[in-house]
CSV table of C-alpha atoms in Angstrom, one decimal:
chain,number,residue,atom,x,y,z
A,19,UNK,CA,-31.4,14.5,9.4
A,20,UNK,CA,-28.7,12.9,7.8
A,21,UNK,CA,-27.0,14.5,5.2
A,22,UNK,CA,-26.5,13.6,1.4
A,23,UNK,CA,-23.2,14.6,-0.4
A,24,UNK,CA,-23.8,16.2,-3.8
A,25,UNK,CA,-23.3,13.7,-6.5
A,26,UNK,CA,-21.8,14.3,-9.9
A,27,UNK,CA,-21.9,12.7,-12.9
A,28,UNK,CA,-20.0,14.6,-14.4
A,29,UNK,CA,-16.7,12.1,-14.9
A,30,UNK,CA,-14.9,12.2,-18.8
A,31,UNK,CA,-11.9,11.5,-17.4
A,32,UNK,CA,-10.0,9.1,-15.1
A,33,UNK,CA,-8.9,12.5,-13.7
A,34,UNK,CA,-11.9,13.6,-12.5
A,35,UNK,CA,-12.4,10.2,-10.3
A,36,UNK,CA,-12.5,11.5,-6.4
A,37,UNK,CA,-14.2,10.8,-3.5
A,38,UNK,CA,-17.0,12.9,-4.2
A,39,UNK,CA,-17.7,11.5,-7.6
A,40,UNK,CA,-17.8,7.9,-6.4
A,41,UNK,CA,-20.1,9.0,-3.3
A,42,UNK,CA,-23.3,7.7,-5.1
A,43,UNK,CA,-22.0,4.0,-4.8
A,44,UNK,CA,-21.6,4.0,-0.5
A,45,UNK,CA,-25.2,5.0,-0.8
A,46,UNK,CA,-26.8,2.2,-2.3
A,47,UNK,CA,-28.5,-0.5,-1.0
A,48,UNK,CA,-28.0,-3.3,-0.1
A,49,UNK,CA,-23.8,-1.9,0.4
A,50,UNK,CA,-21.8,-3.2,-2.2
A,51,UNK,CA,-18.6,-5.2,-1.6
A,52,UNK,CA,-16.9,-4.1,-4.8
A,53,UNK,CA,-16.9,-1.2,-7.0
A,54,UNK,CA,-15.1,-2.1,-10.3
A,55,UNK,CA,-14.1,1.0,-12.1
A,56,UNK,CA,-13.2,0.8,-15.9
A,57,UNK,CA,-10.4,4.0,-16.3
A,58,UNK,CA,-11.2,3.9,-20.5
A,59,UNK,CA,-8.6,2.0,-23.0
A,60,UNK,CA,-5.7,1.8,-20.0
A,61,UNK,CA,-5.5,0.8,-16.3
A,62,UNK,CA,-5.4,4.5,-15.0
A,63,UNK,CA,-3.7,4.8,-11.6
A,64,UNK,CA,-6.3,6.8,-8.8
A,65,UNK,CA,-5.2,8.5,-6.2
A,66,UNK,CA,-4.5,6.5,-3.4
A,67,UNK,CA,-6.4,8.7,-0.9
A,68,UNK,CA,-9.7,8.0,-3.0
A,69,UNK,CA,-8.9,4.3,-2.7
A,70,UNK,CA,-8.1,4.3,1.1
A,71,UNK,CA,-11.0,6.6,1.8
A,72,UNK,CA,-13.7,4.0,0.0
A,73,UNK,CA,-12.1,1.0,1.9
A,74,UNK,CA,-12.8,3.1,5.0
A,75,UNK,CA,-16.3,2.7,3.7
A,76,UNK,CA,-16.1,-1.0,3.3
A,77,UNK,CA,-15.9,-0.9,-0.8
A,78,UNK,CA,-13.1,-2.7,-2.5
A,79,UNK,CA,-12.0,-0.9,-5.6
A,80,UNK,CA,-10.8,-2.6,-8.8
A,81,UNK,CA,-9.5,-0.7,-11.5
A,82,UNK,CA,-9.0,-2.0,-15.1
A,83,UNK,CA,-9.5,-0.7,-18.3
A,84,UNK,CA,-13.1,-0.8,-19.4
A,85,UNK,CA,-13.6,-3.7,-21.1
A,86,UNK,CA,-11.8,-5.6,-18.9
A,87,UNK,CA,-14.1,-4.1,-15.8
A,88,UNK,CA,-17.1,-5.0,-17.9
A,89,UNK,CA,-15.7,-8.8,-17.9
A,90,UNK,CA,-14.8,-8.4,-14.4
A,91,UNK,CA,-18.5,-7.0,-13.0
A,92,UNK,CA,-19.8,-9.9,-14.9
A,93,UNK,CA,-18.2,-12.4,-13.4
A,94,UNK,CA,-18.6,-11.2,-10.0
A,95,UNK,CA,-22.4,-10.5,-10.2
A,96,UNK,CA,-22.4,-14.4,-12.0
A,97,UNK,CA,-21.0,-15.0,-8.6
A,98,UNK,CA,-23.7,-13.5,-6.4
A,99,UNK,CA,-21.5,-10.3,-5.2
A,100,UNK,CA,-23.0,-7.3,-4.3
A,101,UNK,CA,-21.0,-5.4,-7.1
A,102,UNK,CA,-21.4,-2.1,-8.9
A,103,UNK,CA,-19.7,-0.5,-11.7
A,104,UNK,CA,-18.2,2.9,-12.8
A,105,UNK,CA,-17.3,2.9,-16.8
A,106,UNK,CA,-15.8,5.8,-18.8
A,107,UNK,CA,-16.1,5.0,-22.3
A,108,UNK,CA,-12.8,3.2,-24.2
């Protein structure tokens, strides 16, 4: 059997942004090409190992602050892109 990686919700905080917590998205189907993630009022730098670890996956990440990820996943789902989003609260 293939095995699932836990999956938490739990994410107040740009800071709590890892791998782990963003393992829900490489699971969907069909895959998603980008996962646009809004860090709250500011552009919050992840760490680059999350980032490099998700391309391994085939998921381009964009981070912006949320409303401007909100604009962004709209646009791209206007544009027939298999897009998710991951929004903290501004």
């Amino acid at each position: 059997p293939r095995s699932v990686p836990s999956v938490s919700p739990q994410v107040g905080s740009y800071r709590d942004i890892s791998y782990e917590s963003l393992s829900l998205f490489w699971l969907l189907e069909p895959r998603i090409e980008i996962l646009v993630l809004g860090t709250g009022d500011r552009v919050e730098r992840l760490h680059p190992a999350v980032l490099k670890q998700m391309r391994a996956c085939g998921i381009a990440v964009e981070v912006q602050d949320t409303p401007n990820a909100c604009a962004t996943f709209n646009f791209l789902t206007s544009e027939k892109r298999v897009a998710a989003a991951g929004l903290i609260p501004p």
